[in-house]
Amino acid sequence: MSMSDNALWTEGLGKSFRLHLQGGLRIPVLENIDLAVRPGECVALSGPSGAGKSTLMRCLYGNYGAEQGRIWLRHGGEAVELTAADPRAVREIRRHTLGYVSQFLRVIPRVGALDIVAEPLIARGAAPDAARARARELLLRLNLPERLHHLPPATFSGGEQQRVNLARGFAPGYPILLLDEPTASLDAANRAVVIGLIAEARRAGTALIGIFHDAEVRDQVAGRLFEVLPIQDAA
Amino acid sequence: MSAPLLEASGLDLAFGAVRALDGVAIDIHPGEVVAIVGESGSGKSSLLRVLAGQMRPDAGTVLYRDPAGHAHPVHGMGEAALRRLMRTDWGFVHQNARDGLRMGVSTGGNVGERLMAIGARNYGGIRDEATEWLKRVEIDPSRIDHLPRTFSGGMQQRLQIARTLVTRPRLVFMDEPTGGLDVSVQARLLDLIRALVADLGIAVLLVTHDIAAARLLAHRILVMRRGQVVEHGLTDRVLDDPQHPYTQLLVASVLAA
């Protein structure tokens, strides 16, 4: 089978957690996951709560170590095995190829919203002024008023923090973008903005993988579903 | 890929029956921030001292690569060369600012002295650069002629950072740089270090028992216990998906704010 068309793909991915503080208890979460996503495609992970959808996302980002199988992605025109990449290579892949919008923003003390969004652009070599202009444009589009742009988001509401997180994830235009519940704490107007951002990213050739609990959003953005089943129920 | 700035392998060190270092290997590349975490007595401070040439290991080698790409054994270059290295290409930020500052020399003198050690001679230029660095570490430049002993602990630590970074070293060793400071002072210092290091592209080897500080600053983490590196990898991978029982204990012991 040719994998050359895919932006990201897995082969027999498996993950369990061994809890050494609980007497070495082993909790299997993922088994034999074969997922492939092409550029311009948005795949929604589906399945019951607790089936391991977020665990799969974190494995795809290299945040959790894969236990079995492999994760591949196209990075700079070449197929690279994420599961075999050393920490410096993973950082490089994240800088240029692989973005991740987590459910919660990890705030950095004293850094304002605008700079949080501009940071990944500057890390990829954008001029600071151009990066901040792009950050401002995205924050405004996500209805975050200008008076908040220079404030650290620690005191923002959940929805405001999520919009900062979304702006940070969409700003660089990563070839691969992972979205974990990107609309969970947003109102209808901002949900519509996110749906628009995803559609634009797809047209630009971004491969997206998302967890969307909101069925209405999922139906509008996802081209297909990938079902993640709890291990005991899997065939 | 660039060659590492510092490369160590097979490091052993014993204090009597206690193995402070037991077969430790580590490397650090240009611009990389690496944290060494572990509890007191895990060997992390011994490792920092051995890597910085302040302590000789019982076995193993530490190689330093100069800007021209030549590798030198840290424990074979002689004290004069090591002192020169500490003044130019390397820096050391001590836990106690008093160990890194000259308390009887003015604030501007503390920063300017490092510049003069690398050959700066123009008094006006040195004072201007010292003023600039005081601003960067958020010390009011009107304090330039004051003695550091009149400063708070947090200010002294920020001055030590200015003194260390003014010569733009390629590698800075930091030993618990926020230890002993109030929590609000720690946050300010950590953010300052994070911004300066990213801005200047400096490599940092950071010893800390503060997991939150390691998460904020470090690209990579090594977890030490009883003189051994029990786990290492990308910071968020090690902290979010810890594999070794000791790392799991360390991460589980952090209070979430």
Short mmCIF file of N, CA, C and O in Angstrom, two decimals, chain B residues 50-152:
data_model
loop_
_atom_site.label_atom_id
_atom_site.label_comp_id
_atom_site.label_asym_id
_atom_site.label_seq_id
_atom_site.Cartn_x
_atom_site.Cartn_y
_atom_site.Cartn_z
N VAL B 50 30.39 18.76 37.97
CA VAL B 50 31.33 17.98 37.15
C VAL B 50 31.32 18.51 35.72
O VAL B 50 32.37 18.70 35.11
N LEU B 51 30.14 18.78 35.17
CA LEU B 51 30.05 19.25 33.79
C LEU B 51 30.70 20.62 33.63
O LEU B 51 31.31 20.91 32.60
N ALA B 52 30.59 21.46 34.66
CA ALA B 52 31.15 22.81 34.58
C ALA B 52 32.64 22.82 34.96
O ALA B 52 33.24 23.90 35.02
N GLY B 53 33.20 21.66 35.24
CA GLY B 53 34.63 21.59 35.51
C GLY B 53 35.01 21.94 36.93
O GLY B 53 36.20 22.05 37.25
N GLN B 54 34.02 22.11 37.80
CA GLN B 54 34.32 22.49 39.19
C GLN B 54 34.65 21.30 40.06
O GLN B 54 35.13 21.46 41.18
N MET B 55 34.36 20.12 39.56
CA MET B 55 34.61 18.90 40.32
C MET B 55 35.06 17.83 39.34
O MET B 55 34.55 17.76 38.23
N ARG B 56 36.05 17.04 39.75
CA ARG B 56 36.60 16.02 38.84
C ARG B 56 35.88 14.69 39.08
O ARG B 56 35.76 14.27 40.23
N PRO B 57 35.39 14.04 38.01
CA PRO B 57 34.73 12.75 38.23
C PRO B 57 35.76 11.63 38.46
O PRO B 57 36.93 11.79 38.11
N ASP B 58 35.33 10.52 39.06
CA ASP B 58 36.21 9.36 39.24
C ASP B 58 36.46 8.69 37.89
O ASP B 58 37.52 8.12 37.66
N ALA B 59 35.46 8.74 37.02
CA ALA B 59 35.61 8.16 35.68
C ALA B 59 34.71 8.91 34.71
O ALA B 59 33.77 9.57 35.14
N GLY B 60 35.02 8.79 33.43
CA GLY B 60 34.18 9.41 32.41
C GLY B 60 34.81 10.69 31.85
O GLY B 60 35.81 11.19 32.37
N THR B 61 34.23 11.18 30.77
CA THR B 61 34.78 12.37 30.11
C THR B 61 33.69 13.42 29.89
O THR B 61 32.52 13.08 29.72
N VAL B 62 34.13 14.67 29.91
CA VAL B 62 33.26 15.79 29.55
C VAL B 62 33.99 16.55 28.45
O VAL B 62 35.12 17.01 28.64
N LEU B 63 33.34 16.67 27.29
CA LEU B 63 33.95 17.39 26.17
C LEU B 63 33.22 18.70 25.93
O LEU B 63 31.98 18.73 25.85
N TYR B 64 33.98 19.77 25.80
CA TYR B 64 33.41 21.07 25.46
C TYR B 64 33.81 21.40 24.02
O TYR B 64 34.96 21.20 23.63
N ARG B 65 32.86 21.90 23.23
CA ARG B 65 33.18 22.26 21.85
C ARG B 65 33.24 23.78 21.73
O ARG B 65 32.30 24.48 22.09
N ASP B 66 34.38 24.29 21.25
CA ASP B 66 34.55 25.74 21.14
C ASP B 66 33.86 26.26 19.88
O ASP B 66 33.41 25.47 19.05
N PRO B 67 33.74 27.59 19.74
CA PRO B 67 33.00 28.14 18.60
C PRO B 67 33.56 27.70 17.24
O PRO B 67 32.85 27.69 16.24
N ALA B 68 34.85 27.33 17.21
CA ALA B 68 35.44 26.88 15.94
C ALA B 68 35.15 25.41 15.68
O ALA B 68 35.52 24.87 14.63
N GLY B 69 34.49 24.74 16.65
CA GLY B 69 34.11 23.34 16.44
C GLY B 69 35.08 22.33 17.02
O GLY B 69 34.88 21.12 16.86
N HIS B 70 36.15 22.81 17.69
CA HIS B 70 37.12 21.87 18.26
C HIS B 70 36.68 21.42 19.64
O HIS B 70 36.22 22.23 20.44
N ALA B 71 36.84 20.13 19.92
CA ALA B 71 36.43 19.58 21.22
C ALA B 71 37.61 19.58 22.19
O ALA B 71 38.74 19.27 21.81
N HIS B 72 37.33 19.97 23.44
CA HIS B 72 38.36 20.00 24.48
C HIS B 72 37.84 19.25 25.70
O HIS B 72 36.71 19.47 26.12
N PRO B 73 38.69 18.40 26.32
CA PRO B 73 38.26 17.76 27.55
C PRO B 73 38.23 18.78 28.69
O PRO B 73 39.24 19.43 28.96
N VAL B 74 37.07 18.95 29.34
CA VAL B 74 36.91 19.97 30.37
C VAL B 74 37.87 19.73 31.53
O VAL B 74 38.39 20.68 32.11
N HIS B 75 38.12 18.45 31.83
CA HIS B 75 38.96 18.15 32.99
C HIS B 75 40.43 18.00 32.62
O HIS B 75 41.24 17.56 33.43
N GLY B 76 40.76 18.37 31.38
CA GLY B 76 42.15 18.28 30.98
C GLY B 76 42.69 19.60 30.43
O GLY B 76 43.80 19.67 29.92
N MET B 77 41.91 20.67 30.54
CA MET B 77 42.33 21.92 29.89
C MET B 77 43.09 22.86 30.83
O MET B 77 43.63 23.86 30.38
N GLY B 78 43.13 22.53 32.10
CA GLY B 78 43.86 23.39 33.02
C GLY B 78 42.99 24.49 33.59
O GLY B 78 42.03 24.94 32.95
N GLU B 79 43.37 24.95 34.79
CA GLU B 79 42.51 25.89 35.50
C GLU B 79 42.41 27.25 34.82
O GLU B 79 41.35 27.86 34.80
N ALA B 80 43.51 27.73 34.25
CA ALA B 80 43.49 29.04 33.61
C ALA B 80 42.53 29.03 32.42
O ALA B 80 41.73 29.96 32.24
N ALA B 81 42.61 27.96 31.61
CA ALA B 81 41.75 27.87 30.44
C ALA B 81 40.29 27.76 30.86
O ALA B 81 39.39 28.35 30.24
N LEU B 82 40.04 27.03 31.94
CA LEU B 82 38.67 26.86 32.43
C LEU B 82 38.11 28.19 32.95
O LEU B 82 36.96 28.53 32.70
N ARG B 83 38.98 28.95 33.65
CA ARG B 83 38.53 30.26 34.15
C ARG B 83 38.20 31.19 32.99
O ARG B 83 37.23 31.92 33.02
N ARG B 84 39.03 31.10 31.94
CA ARG B 84 38.80 31.94 30.75
C ARG B 84 37.46 31.56 30.11
O ARG B 84 36.67 32.41 29.72
N LEU B 85 37.23 30.25 30.03
CA LEU B 85 35.99 29.74 29.45
C LEU B 85 34.78 30.26 30.24
O LEU B 85 33.78 30.69 29.67
N MET B 86 34.89 30.24 31.56
CA MET B 86 33.81 30.71 32.43
C MET B 86 33.55 32.20 32.26
O MET B 86 32.47 32.69 32.58
N ARG B 87 34.55 32.94 31.80
CA ARG B 87 34.37 34.38 31.61
C ARG B 87 33.82 34.72 30.24
O ARG B 87 33.35 35.83 30.02
N THR B 88 33.93 33.76 29.30
CA THR B 88 33.61 34.10 27.92
C THR B 88 32.44 33.29 27.38
O THR B 88 31.32 33.76 27.28
N ASP B 89 32.71 32.02 27.04
CA ASP B 89 31.74 31.21 26.33
C ASP B 89 30.71 30.57 27.26
O ASP B 89 29.66 30.13 26.82
N TRP B 90 31.07 30.49 28.55
CA TRP B 90 30.16 29.89 29.53
C TRP B 90 29.74 30.91 30.57
O TRP B 90 30.38 31.94 30.74
N GLY B 91 28.66 30.59 31.28
CA GLY B 91 28.26 31.38 32.44
C GLY B 91 27.71 30.45 33.49
O GLY B 91 27.34 29.31 33.19
N PHE B 92 27.70 30.92 34.73
CA PHE B 92 27.17 30.10 35.82
C PHE B 92 26.28 30.97 36.69
O PHE B 92 26.71 32.01 37.18
N VAL B 93 25.02 30.57 36.85
CA VAL B 93 24.10 31.29 37.73
C VAL B 93 23.92 30.45 38.99
O VAL B 93 23.41 29.33 38.93
N HIS B 94 24.37 30.98 40.12
CA HIS B 94 24.32 30.25 41.38
C HIS B 94 22.97 30.41 42.06
O HIS B 94 22.29 31.42 41.86
N GLN B 95 22.62 29.44 42.88
CA GLN B 95 21.37 29.53 43.65
C GLN B 95 21.41 30.78 44.53
O GLN B 95 20.44 31.53 44.60
N ASN B 96 22.53 30.99 45.17
CA ASN B 96 22.69 32.14 46.04
C ASN B 96 23.40 33.24 45.26
O ASN B 96 24.58 33.11 44.91
N ALA B 97 22.68 34.33 45.00
CA ALA B 97 23.24 35.40 44.17
C ALA B 97 24.58 35.91 44.72
O ALA B 97 25.45 36.34 43.97
N ARG B 98 24.75 35.82 46.04
CA ARG B 98 25.99 36.30 46.65
C ARG B 98 27.21 35.52 46.17
O ARG B 98 28.33 36.03 46.20
N ASP B 99 26.98 34.26 45.71
CA ASP B 99 28.10 33.47 45.19
C ASP B 99 28.49 33.89 43.78
O ASP B 99 29.57 33.55 43.29
N GLY B 100 27.57 34.58 43.10
CA GLY B 100 27.85 34.95 41.72
C GLY B 100 28.13 36.43 41.53
O GLY B 100 28.60 36.86 40.47
N LEU B 101 27.80 37.23 42.56
CA LEU B 101 28.02 38.68 42.47
C LEU B 101 29.22 39.08 43.31
O LEU B 101 29.65 38.36 44.18
N ARG B 102 29.73 40.29 43.03
CA ARG B 102 30.74 40.87 43.91
C ARG B 102 30.02 41.92 44.75
O ARG B 102 29.64 42.99 44.24
N MET B 103 29.79 41.60 46.00
CA MET B 103 28.90 42.41 46.82
C MET B 103 29.48 43.78 47.14
O MET B 103 28.75 44.70 47.45
N GLY B 104 30.83 43.91 47.05
CA GLY B 104 31.45 45.19 47.36
C GLY B 104 31.63 46.08 46.13
O GLY B 104 32.24 47.14 46.22
N VAL B 105 31.13 45.62 44.98
CA VAL B 105 31.28 46.36 43.72
C VAL B 105 29.90 46.87 43.31
O VAL B 105 28.89 46.18 43.53
N SER B 106 29.84 48.04 42.69
CA SER B 106 28.54 48.63 42.32
C SER B 106 27.80 47.72 41.34
O SER B 106 28.37 46.84 40.70
N THR B 107 26.51 48.00 41.21
CA THR B 107 25.65 47.25 40.29
C THR B 107 26.20 47.32 38.86
O THR B 107 26.34 46.30 38.19
N GLY B 108 26.50 48.54 38.41
CA GLY B 108 27.05 48.70 37.06
C GLY B 108 28.39 47.99 36.93
O GLY B 108 28.68 47.40 35.89
N GLY B 109 29.19 48.05 38.00
CA GLY B 109 30.49 47.38 37.99
C GLY B 109 30.35 45.88 37.86
O GLY B 109 31.14 45.23 37.16
N ASN B 110 29.34 45.31 38.52
CA ASN B 110 29.13 43.87 38.44
C ASN B 110 28.87 43.42 37.00
O ASN B 110 29.32 42.36 36.57
N VAL B 111 28.12 44.22 36.26
CA VAL B 111 27.82 43.87 34.86
C VAL B 111 29.02 44.22 33.98
O VAL B 111 29.45 43.42 33.14
N GLY B 112 29.60 45.40 34.21
CA GLY B 112 30.70 45.88 33.37
C GLY B 112 31.96 45.03 33.49
O GLY B 112 32.70 44.88 32.52
N GLU B 113 32.17 44.48 34.68
CA GLU B 113 33.36 43.67 34.93
C GLU B 113 33.48 42.50 33.95
O GLU B 113 34.55 42.19 33.44
N ARG B 114 32.33 41.85 33.68
CA ARG B 114 32.34 40.72 32.75
C ARG B 114 32.71 41.21 31.34
O ARG B 114 33.40 40.51 30.59
N LEU B 115 32.23 42.40 30.98
CA LEU B 115 32.56 42.94 29.66
C LEU B 115 34.05 43.26 29.57
O LEU B 115 34.71 42.98 28.56
N MET B 116 34.59 43.83 30.66
CA MET B 116 36.02 44.18 30.64
C MET B 116 36.88 42.92 30.58
O MET B 116 37.94 42.91 29.96
N ALA B 117 36.38 41.84 31.19
CA ALA B 117 37.14 40.59 31.17
C ALA B 117 37.26 40.03 29.76
O ALA B 117 38.17 39.26 29.47
N ILE B 118 36.35 40.40 28.87
CA ILE B 118 36.49 39.93 27.49
C ILE B 118 37.05 41.04 26.59
O ILE B 118 36.97 40.95 25.37
N GLY B 119 37.58 42.09 27.21
CA GLY B 119 38.35 43.04 26.41
C GLY B 119 37.72 44.40 26.19
O GLY B 119 38.34 45.26 25.57
N ALA B 120 36.48 44.63 26.70
CA ALA B 120 35.88 45.95 26.53
C ALA B 120 36.68 46.98 27.34
O ALA B 120 37.04 46.73 28.47
N ARG B 121 36.97 48.14 26.74
CA ARG B 121 37.80 49.14 27.42
C ARG B 121 37.14 50.51 27.48
O ARG B 121 37.51 51.34 28.28
N ASN B 122 36.17 50.76 26.59
CA ASN B 122 35.55 52.07 26.54
C ASN B 122 34.56 52.25 27.68
O ASN B 122 33.51 51.60 27.72
N TYR B 123 34.89 53.14 28.64
CA TYR B 123 34.09 53.29 29.85
C TYR B 123 32.63 53.64 29.54
O TYR B 123 31.69 53.04 30.08
N GLY B 124 32.44 54.61 28.64
CA GLY B 124 31.08 55.03 28.29
C GLY B 124 30.28 53.89 27.69
O GLY B 124 29.11 53.68 28.02
N GLY B 125 30.92 53.15 26.80
CA GLY B 125 30.25 52.02 26.15
C GLY B 125 29.86 50.94 27.15
O GLY B 125 28.77 50.37 27.09
N ILE B 126 30.77 50.68 28.09
CA ILE B 126 30.50 49.66 29.11
C ILE B 126 29.32 50.09 29.98
O ILE B 126 28.42 49.31 30.27
N ARG B 127 29.32 51.37 30.36
CA ARG B 127 28.24 51.87 31.22
C ARG B 127 26.90 51.84 30.48
O ARG B 127 25.87 51.48 31.05
N ASP B 128 26.93 52.19 29.18
CA ASP B 128 25.70 52.13 28.39
C ASP B 128 25.16 50.70 28.32
O ASP B 128 23.96 50.46 28.45
N GLU B 129 26.07 49.76 28.08
CA GLU B 129 25.63 48.37 27.97
C GLU B 129 25.12 47.86 29.31
O GLU B 129 24.12 47.12 29.37
N ALA B 130 25.78 48.26 30.40
CA ALA B 130 25.32 47.86 31.73
C ALA B 130 23.92 48.42 31.99
O ALA B 130 23.04 47.73 32.49
N THR B 131 23.71 49.69 31.60
CA THR B 131 22.39 50.32 31.77
C THR B 131 21.32 49.53 31.00
O THR B 131 20.24 49.25 31.50
N GLU B 132 21.67 49.19 29.76
CA GLU B 132 20.76 48.44 28.91
C GLU B 132 20.37 47.11 29.58
O GLU B 132 19.21 46.71 29.59
N TRP B 133 21.38 46.43 30.14
CA TRP B 133 21.11 45.13 30.76
C TRP B 133 20.32 45.26 32.06
O TRP B 133 19.52 44.39 32.38
N LEU B 134 20.53 46.33 32.80
CA LEU B 134 19.72 46.53 34.01
C LEU B 134 18.25 46.66 33.60
O LEU B 134 17.36 46.09 34.23
N LYS B 135 17.99 47.39 32.51
CA LYS B 135 16.61 47.50 32.03
C LYS B 135 16.06 46.14 31.63
O LYS B 135 14.92 45.80 31.93
N ARG B 136 16.90 45.36 30.94
CA ARG B 136 16.41 44.05 30.47
C ARG B 136 16.01 43.14 31.62
O ARG B 136 15.13 42.32 31.48
N VAL B 137 16.72 43.27 32.76
CA VAL B 137 16.36 42.42 33.90
C VAL B 137 15.48 43.19 34.91
O VAL B 137 15.31 42.77 36.04
N GLU B 138 14.93 44.31 34.44
CA GLU B 138 13.93 45.06 35.20
C GLU B 138 14.48 45.61 36.52
O GLU B 138 13.82 45.56 37.56
N ILE B 139 15.71 46.13 36.45
CA ILE B 139 16.26 46.88 37.58
C ILE B 139 16.35 48.34 37.14
O ILE B 139 16.85 48.63 36.05
N ASP B 140 15.83 49.22 37.96
CA ASP B 140 15.83 50.65 37.65
C ASP B 140 17.27 51.14 37.43
O ASP B 140 18.11 51.02 38.33
N PRO B 141 17.59 51.63 36.22
CA PRO B 141 18.98 52.03 35.91
C PRO B 141 19.52 53.11 36.86
O PRO B 141 20.73 53.28 36.96
N SER B 142 18.63 53.82 37.57
CA SER B 142 19.12 54.83 38.52
C SER B 142 19.85 54.17 39.70
O SER B 142 20.50 54.85 40.47
N ARG B 143 19.74 52.83 39.79
CA ARG B 143 20.44 52.12 40.88
C ARG B 143 21.84 51.69 40.46
O ARG B 143 22.49 50.93 41.18
N ILE B 144 22.31 52.14 39.30
CA ILE B 144 23.55 51.60 38.71
C ILE B 144 24.77 51.77 39.61
O ILE B 144 25.68 50.95 39.58
N ASP B 145 24.77 52.83 40.45
CA ASP B 145 25.94 53.03 41.31
C ASP B 145 25.73 52.48 42.73
O ASP B 145 26.60 52.61 43.58
N HIS B 146 24.58 51.84 42.96
CA HIS B 146 24.32 51.26 44.28
C HIS B 146 25.03 49.92 44.42
O HIS B 146 25.30 49.24 43.43
N LEU B 147 25.25 49.53 45.67
CA LEU B 147 25.84 48.21 45.91
C LEU B 147 24.73 47.16 45.94
O LEU B 147 23.64 47.41 46.46
N PRO B 148 25.01 45.96 45.41
CA PRO B 148 23.96 44.94 45.37
C PRO B 148 23.47 44.52 46.76
O PRO B 148 22.37 43.98 46.87
N ARG B 149 24.24 44.78 47.79
CA ARG B 149 23.77 44.35 49.12
C ARG B 149 22.56 45.15 49.59
O ARG B 149 21.87 44.74 50.51
N THR B 150 22.27 46.26 48.89
CA THR B 150 21.08 47.04 49.25
C THR B 150 19.84 46.52 48.50
O THR B 150 18.76 47.07 48.64
N PHE B 151 20.01 45.46 47.68
CA PHE B 151 18.91 44.93 46.87
C PHE B 151 18.18 43.79 47.59
O PHE B 151 18.76 43.10 48.42
N SER B 152 16.92 43.56 47.18
CA SER B 152 16.19 42.38 47.64
C SER B 152 16.79 41.13 46.98
O SER B 152 17.56 41.22 46.02
#
